[in-house]
Structures are given as structure tokens and as C-alpha cells.
Amino acid sequence: KNEVEQSPQNLTAQEGEFITINCSYSVGISALHWLQQHPGGGIVSLFMLSSGKKKHGRLIATINIQEKHSSLHITASHPRDSAVYICAVIKLFKSSTNTGNQFYFGTGTSLTVIP
Amino acid sequence: NAGVTQTPKFQVLKTGQSMTLQCAQDMNHEYMSWYRQDPGMGLRLIHYSVGAGITDQGEVPNGYNVSRSTTEDFPLRLLSAAPSQTSVYFCASSYFGTLNTEAFFGQGTRLTVV
């Protein structure tokens, strides 16, 4: 079972709609990322949060540490928002030689916004 | 400050060929990692490094080799390419021991093994 679960896997919306993508995780984490990947493009970080809520323009990310859940909201969606959105958590890990933080990724939500 | 530079962007290999994917960062990050991205499976960790001279295996290391001779560079080597290694590969870097660290990704390499 993946430690990070995202829903929905695919989402189609009309331009202007309010969009919500959900992320649930099963392990204790130190922080959570929302990433964006455009078709054929690289991956960029949208948000990094460990509590509460963050807002950048039309994007809002929330996290509830007790419920192990985060949501990414897009207000007034636009076709240029079409992309894959990936939830990633940072978890403390220990190996035989090192202790530090490592990323674990959800499988992504593919969003298509239709004009 | 160029961030994470990953090359090449596209590559086609024949089965059995070897190649190296290059990854370099100029942010003095300790942690560098390689992922492969396959449909429906998300990003899976191949190998990672927490500093020069230190590497370790991730979730799917078989068929891949890495080295970290400098802080800046973390190349990924395919020893004998197989069709199962057809995928999109991403290099990433971040600070390691710091909580709430942000990850920076390369542009990705789309590899096809025929």
C-alpha cells in the first residue's frame, strides 16, 4: 500500500470551476509538498506546508496533521492549470549510516480544464 | 543559480546498451536522488545520496548504478538497458538534515529502450 494516496486520479473541469485535490498519508511526517507537472515538462514545487493553510494566487493548500490529510484547491480554474498535481510527504528516516528526511510521492492527479 | 540541471532530455537506447544520465545542482544541497516515473505508479526512488562519497539504494535500484564524487554531481548509469527501463527519469536535490526542506527537480529525461 502506498504511504501517500491521492484522489481523484483524473479530474476534468470546466473553466472557472472550483477544484479540490485530496491527499492522505499514513505515516508521521515533518512536511508536505504539492508539486505541479505540466505535460512533457519538469516538476515544480507549488507549496510546502507543515500546518494550517497557504495561498498563492488562485491556489490554496491546507493540511490537517491530526487527520493526516491535505487538500489543494484551485479557484476560478483556467486551461493553463491543466497538469498533473503530485502530493509528496517528507518523512524522517534512518538507514544503517544516516538519519535525515526523505520524500514519498503520491501517484498524482491529472487535471484537465476545458475552456 | 541554475538549480538542477539534468541531461539529456530525450534518449533512445537499444537493449543492452549502457548510458549515463547527468545531474548537477549548484545549491550546495547534500541530498540528491534519482526517481523514475511510470504511468499509475508515481515517482519511485532509484538511488539517493546524502553527500559526496555516500550513496544508497532506493526502492527500485536494480539495473542502475550511481556515484557521488562531488557535492554538485550525481550521475545515474544504466549498465545494460532493458525495455523495462523505459520511463521518465527525474533527478532531485534538497537539503538533508533540515526539516521542511524544499525539493528541486531537473527537467526530466524521457528514455526509451527498444
GROMACS .gro file of C-alpha atoms in nm:
model
  229
    1LYS     CA    1   0.000   0.000   0.000
    2ASN     CA    2   0.135   0.339  -0.097
    3GLU     CA    3   0.206   0.559   0.202
    4VAL     CA    4   0.063   0.856   0.013
    5GLU     CA    5  -0.278   0.832  -0.151
    6GLN     CA    6  -0.425   1.094  -0.380
    7SER     CA    7  -0.776   1.138  -0.511
    8PRO     CA    8  -0.909   1.165  -0.765
    9GLN     CA    9  -0.664   1.012  -1.010
   10ASN     CA   10  -0.815   1.203  -1.300
   11LEU     CA   11  -1.023   1.518  -1.299
   12THR     CA   12  -1.188   1.714  -1.579
   13ALA     CA   13  -1.336   2.054  -1.506
   14GLN     CA   14  -1.490   2.343  -1.695
   15GLU     CA   15  -1.304   2.670  -1.693
   16GLY     CA   16  -1.399   2.872  -1.388
   17GLU     CA   17  -1.484   2.577  -1.165
   18PHE     CA   18  -1.351   2.535  -0.812
   19ILE     CA   19  -1.125   2.230  -0.793
   20THR     CA   20  -1.016   2.019  -0.497
   21ILE     CA   21  -0.750   1.751  -0.496
   22ASN     CA   22  -0.702   1.541  -0.186
   23CYS     CA   23  -0.401   1.373  -0.031
   24SER     CA   24  -0.396   1.128   0.259
   25TYR     CA   25  -0.089   0.978   0.415
   26SER     CA   26  -0.037   0.702   0.663
   27VAL     CA   27   0.288   0.794   0.832
   28GLY     CA   28   0.412   1.068   1.056
   29ILE     CA   29   0.563   1.345   0.851
   30SER     CA   30   0.754   1.665   0.901
   31ALA     CA   31   0.612   1.847   0.600
   32LEU     CA   32   0.410   1.802   0.284
   33HIS     CA   33   0.463   1.931  -0.068
   34TRP     CA   34   0.228   1.995  -0.354
   35LEU     CA   35   0.405   1.967  -0.689
   36GLN     CA   36   0.293   2.051  -1.041
   37GLN     CA   37   0.398   1.874  -1.357
   38HIS     CA   38   0.293   2.002  -1.698
   39PRO     CA   39   0.276   1.759  -1.991
   40GLY     CA   40   0.626   1.688  -2.115
   41GLY     CA   41   0.765   1.924  -1.856
   42GLY     CA   42   0.955   1.918  -1.534
   43ILE     CA   43   0.825   1.918  -1.180
   44VAL     CA   44   0.794   2.235  -0.978
   45SER     CA   45   0.708   2.286  -0.616
   46LEU     CA   46   0.386   2.480  -0.553
   47PHE     CA   47   0.365   2.463  -0.177
   48MET     CA   48   0.549   2.327   0.119
   49LEU     CA   49   0.349   2.322   0.441
   50SER     CA   50   0.356   2.160   0.778
   51SER     CA   51   0.044   2.315   0.932
   52GLY     CA   52  -0.258   2.530   0.853
   53LYS     CA   53  -0.305   2.687   0.513
   54LYS     CA   54  -0.105   2.860   0.240
   55LYS     CA   55  -0.227   3.065  -0.055
   56HIS     CA   56  -0.053   3.162  -0.379
   57GLY     CA   57  -0.279   3.345  -0.621
   58ARG     CA   58  -0.566   3.109  -0.710
   59LEU     CA   59  -0.407   2.813  -0.536
   60ILE     CA   60  -0.478   2.724  -0.174
   61ALA     CA   61  -0.326   2.434   0.018
   62THR     CA   62  -0.441   2.311   0.356
   63ILE     CA   63  -0.313   2.043   0.587
   64ASN     CA   64  -0.461   1.870   0.890
   65ILE     CA   65  -0.180   1.693   1.071
   66GLN     CA   66  -0.412   1.509   1.313
   67GLU     CA   67  -0.619   1.365   1.029
   68LYS     CA   68  -0.313   1.307   0.807
   69HIS     CA   69  -0.483   1.485   0.519
   70SER     CA   70  -0.409   1.771   0.284
   71SER     CA   71  -0.607   1.939   0.009
   72LEU     CA   72  -0.509   2.152  -0.287
   73HIS     CA   73  -0.776   2.392  -0.409
   74ILE     CA   74  -0.779   2.587  -0.734
   75THR     CA   75  -1.026   2.874  -0.757
   76ALA     CA   76  -1.153   3.004  -1.093
   77SER     CA   77  -0.975   2.727  -1.281
   78HIS     CA   78  -0.817   2.800  -1.619
   79PRO     CA   79  -0.698   2.574  -1.903
   80ARG     CA   80  -0.338   2.662  -1.815
   81ASP     CA   81  -0.395   2.487  -1.481
   82SER     CA   82  -0.411   2.157  -1.672
   83ALA     CA   83  -0.130   1.948  -1.531
   84VAL     CA   84  -0.053   1.659  -1.301
   85TYR     CA   85  -0.055   1.756  -0.934
   86ILE     CA   86   0.156   1.544  -0.704
   87CYS     CA   87   0.143   1.525  -0.327
   88ALA     CA   88   0.473   1.442  -0.156
   89VAL     CA   89   0.545   1.397   0.210
   90ILE     CA   90   0.873   1.438   0.392
   91LYS     CA   91   0.936   1.169   0.645
   92LEU     CA   92   1.222   1.118   0.881
   93PHE     CA   93   1.409   0.801   0.802
   94LYS     CA   94   1.705   0.615   0.942
   95SER     CA   95   1.939   0.390   0.749
   96SER     CA   96   2.241   0.200   0.874
   97THR     CA   97   2.460   0.504   0.818
   98ASN     CA   98   2.236   0.809   0.803
   99THR     CA   99   1.940   0.985   0.954
  100GLY     CA  100   1.751   1.251   0.768
  101ASN     CA  101   1.443   1.335   0.565
  102GLN     CA  102   1.320   1.161   0.254
  103PHE     CA  103   1.038   1.225   0.010
  104TYR     CA  104   0.749   0.989  -0.060
  105PHE     CA  105   0.521   1.064  -0.351
  106GLY     CA  106   0.158   1.008  -0.440
  107THR     CA  107   0.074   0.883  -0.788
  108GLY     CA  108  -0.058   1.220  -0.895
  109THR     CA  109  -0.389   1.371  -1.006
  110SER     CA  110  -0.422   1.451  -1.374
  111LEU     CA  111  -0.627   1.770  -1.413
  112THR     CA  112  -0.774   1.887  -1.743
  113VAL     CA  113  -0.955   2.220  -1.752
  114ILE     CA  114  -1.174   2.265  -2.057
  115PRO     CA  115  -1.235   2.615  -2.198
  116ASN     CA  116   2.198   2.988  -0.984
  117ALA     CA  117   2.077   2.729  -1.236
  118GLY     CA  118   1.904   2.492  -0.989
  119VAL     CA  119   1.908   2.129  -1.101
  120THR     CA  120   2.040   2.059  -1.449
  121GLN     CA  121   1.956   1.721  -1.595
  122THR     CA  122   2.065   1.588  -1.934
  123PRO     CA  123   1.974   1.457  -2.183
  124LYS     CA  124   1.605   1.542  -2.219
  125PHE     CA  125   1.535   1.254  -2.454
  126GLN     CA  126   1.722   0.931  -2.527
  127VAL     CA  127   1.658   0.615  -2.725
  128LEU     CA  128   1.869   0.310  -2.648
  129LYS     CA  129   1.892  -0.038  -2.784
  130THR     CA  130   1.862  -0.328  -2.543
  131GLY     CA  131   2.199  -0.398  -2.385
  132GLN     CA  132   2.344  -0.054  -2.440
  133SER     CA  133   2.471   0.149  -2.149
  134MET     CA  134   2.440   0.520  -2.084
  135THR     CA  135   2.473   0.784  -1.816
  136LEU     CA  136   2.214   1.040  -1.719
  137GLN     CA  137   2.376   1.353  -1.585
  138CYS     CA  138   2.251   1.558  -1.291
  139ALA     CA  139   2.413   1.866  -1.144
  140GLN     CA  140   2.299   2.121  -0.885
  141ASP     CA  141   2.454   2.447  -0.774
  142MET     CA  142   2.267   2.497  -0.446
  143ASN     CA  143   2.513   2.306  -0.226
  144HIS     CA  144   2.244   2.053  -0.139
  145GLU     CA  145   2.358   1.745   0.047
  146TYR     CA  146   2.073   1.524  -0.069
  147MET     CA  147   2.039   1.417  -0.431
  148SER     CA  148   1.819   1.147  -0.566
  149TRP     CA  149   1.702   0.977  -0.882
  150TYR     CA  150   1.343   0.876  -0.949
  151ARG     CA  151   1.165   0.702  -1.228
  152GLN     CA  152   0.810   0.792  -1.316
  153ASP     CA  153   0.583   0.534  -1.474
  154PRO     CA  154   0.212   0.564  -1.553
  155GLY     CA  155  -0.006   0.493  -1.250
  156MET     CA  156   0.292   0.440  -1.018
  157GLY     CA  157   0.410   0.785  -0.928
  158LEU     CA  158   0.771   0.866  -0.860
  159ARG     CA  159   0.980   0.577  -0.732
  160LEU     CA  160   1.319   0.623  -0.574
  161ILE     CA  161   1.608   0.452  -0.755
  162HIS     CA  162   1.916   0.569  -0.566
  163TYR     CA  163   1.999   0.856  -0.338
  164SER     CA  164   2.298   1.027  -0.185
  165VAL     CA  165   2.330   1.226   0.134
  166GLY     CA  166   2.668   1.371   0.049
  167ALA     CA  167   2.983   1.328  -0.154
  168GLY     CA  168   3.107   0.972  -0.134
  169ILE     CA  169   2.781   0.841   0.015
  170THR     CA  170   2.515   0.662  -0.187
  171ASP     CA  171   2.239   0.419  -0.103
  172GLN     CA  172   1.970   0.219  -0.277
  173GLY     CA  173   1.611   0.326  -0.301
  174GLU     CA  174   1.301   0.131  -0.387
  175VAL     CA  175   1.396   0.018  -0.741
  176PRO     CA  176   1.779   0.010  -0.771
  177ASN     CA  177   1.832  -0.295  -0.992
  178GLY     CA  178   1.997  -0.220  -1.325
  179TYR     CA  179   2.119   0.123  -1.214
  180ASN     CA  180   2.441   0.249  -1.067
  181VAL     CA  181   2.529   0.586  -0.912
  182SER     CA  182   2.828   0.768  -0.773
  183ARG     CA  183   2.874   1.097  -0.589
  184SER     CA  184   3.229   1.217  -0.626
  185THR     CA  185   3.135   1.581  -0.570
  186THR     CA  186   2.852   1.764  -0.394
  187GLU     CA  187   2.733   1.905  -0.726
  188ASP     CA  188   2.709   1.595  -0.947
  189PHE     CA  189   2.508   1.275  -0.918
  190PRO     CA  190   2.510   1.073  -1.242
  191LEU     CA  191   2.287   0.771  -1.297
  192ARG     CA  192   2.425   0.486  -1.504
  193LEU     CA  193   2.224   0.225  -1.685
  194LEU     CA  194   2.455  -0.072  -1.708
  195SER     CA  195   2.273  -0.279  -1.973
  196ALA     CA  196   1.950  -0.119  -2.082
  197ALA     CA  197   1.631  -0.325  -2.086
  198PRO     CA  198   1.285  -0.238  -2.222
  199SER     CA  199   1.157  -0.237  -1.861
  200GLN     CA  200   1.373   0.069  -1.804
  201THR     CA  201   1.169   0.272  -2.049
  202SER     CA  202   1.048   0.553  -1.828
  203VAL     CA  203   1.082   0.919  -1.742
  204TYR     CA  204   1.368   0.986  -1.503
  205PHE     CA  205   1.395   1.279  -1.263
  206CYS     CA  206   1.685   1.397  -1.058
  207ALA     CA  207   1.611   1.598  -0.744
  208SER     CA  208   1.809   1.774  -0.476
  209SER     CA  209   1.739   1.923  -0.135
  210TYR     CA  210   1.894   1.991   0.199
  211PHE     CA  211   1.903   1.673   0.403
  212GLY     CA  212   1.905   1.716   0.776
  213THR     CA  213   1.677   2.018   0.771
  214LEU     CA  214   1.309   1.978   0.840
  215ASN     CA  215   1.062   2.129   0.592
  216THR     CA  216   1.317   2.133   0.314
  217GLU     CA  217   1.206   2.212  -0.040
  218ALA     CA  218   1.289   1.978  -0.326
  219PHE     CA  219   1.416   2.095  -0.663
  220PHE     CA  220   1.373   1.878  -0.969
  221GLY     CA  221   1.550   1.851  -1.301
  222GLN     CA  222   1.354   1.874  -1.625
  223GLY     CA  223   1.336   1.500  -1.667
  224THR     CA  224   1.478   1.251  -1.917
  225ARG     CA  225   1.241   1.053  -2.134
  226LEU     CA  226   1.419   0.724  -2.202
  227THR     CA  227   1.300   0.463  -2.448
  228VAL     CA  228   1.470   0.125  -2.468
  229VAL     CA  229   1.393  -0.070  -2.783
   0.00000   0.00000   0.00000
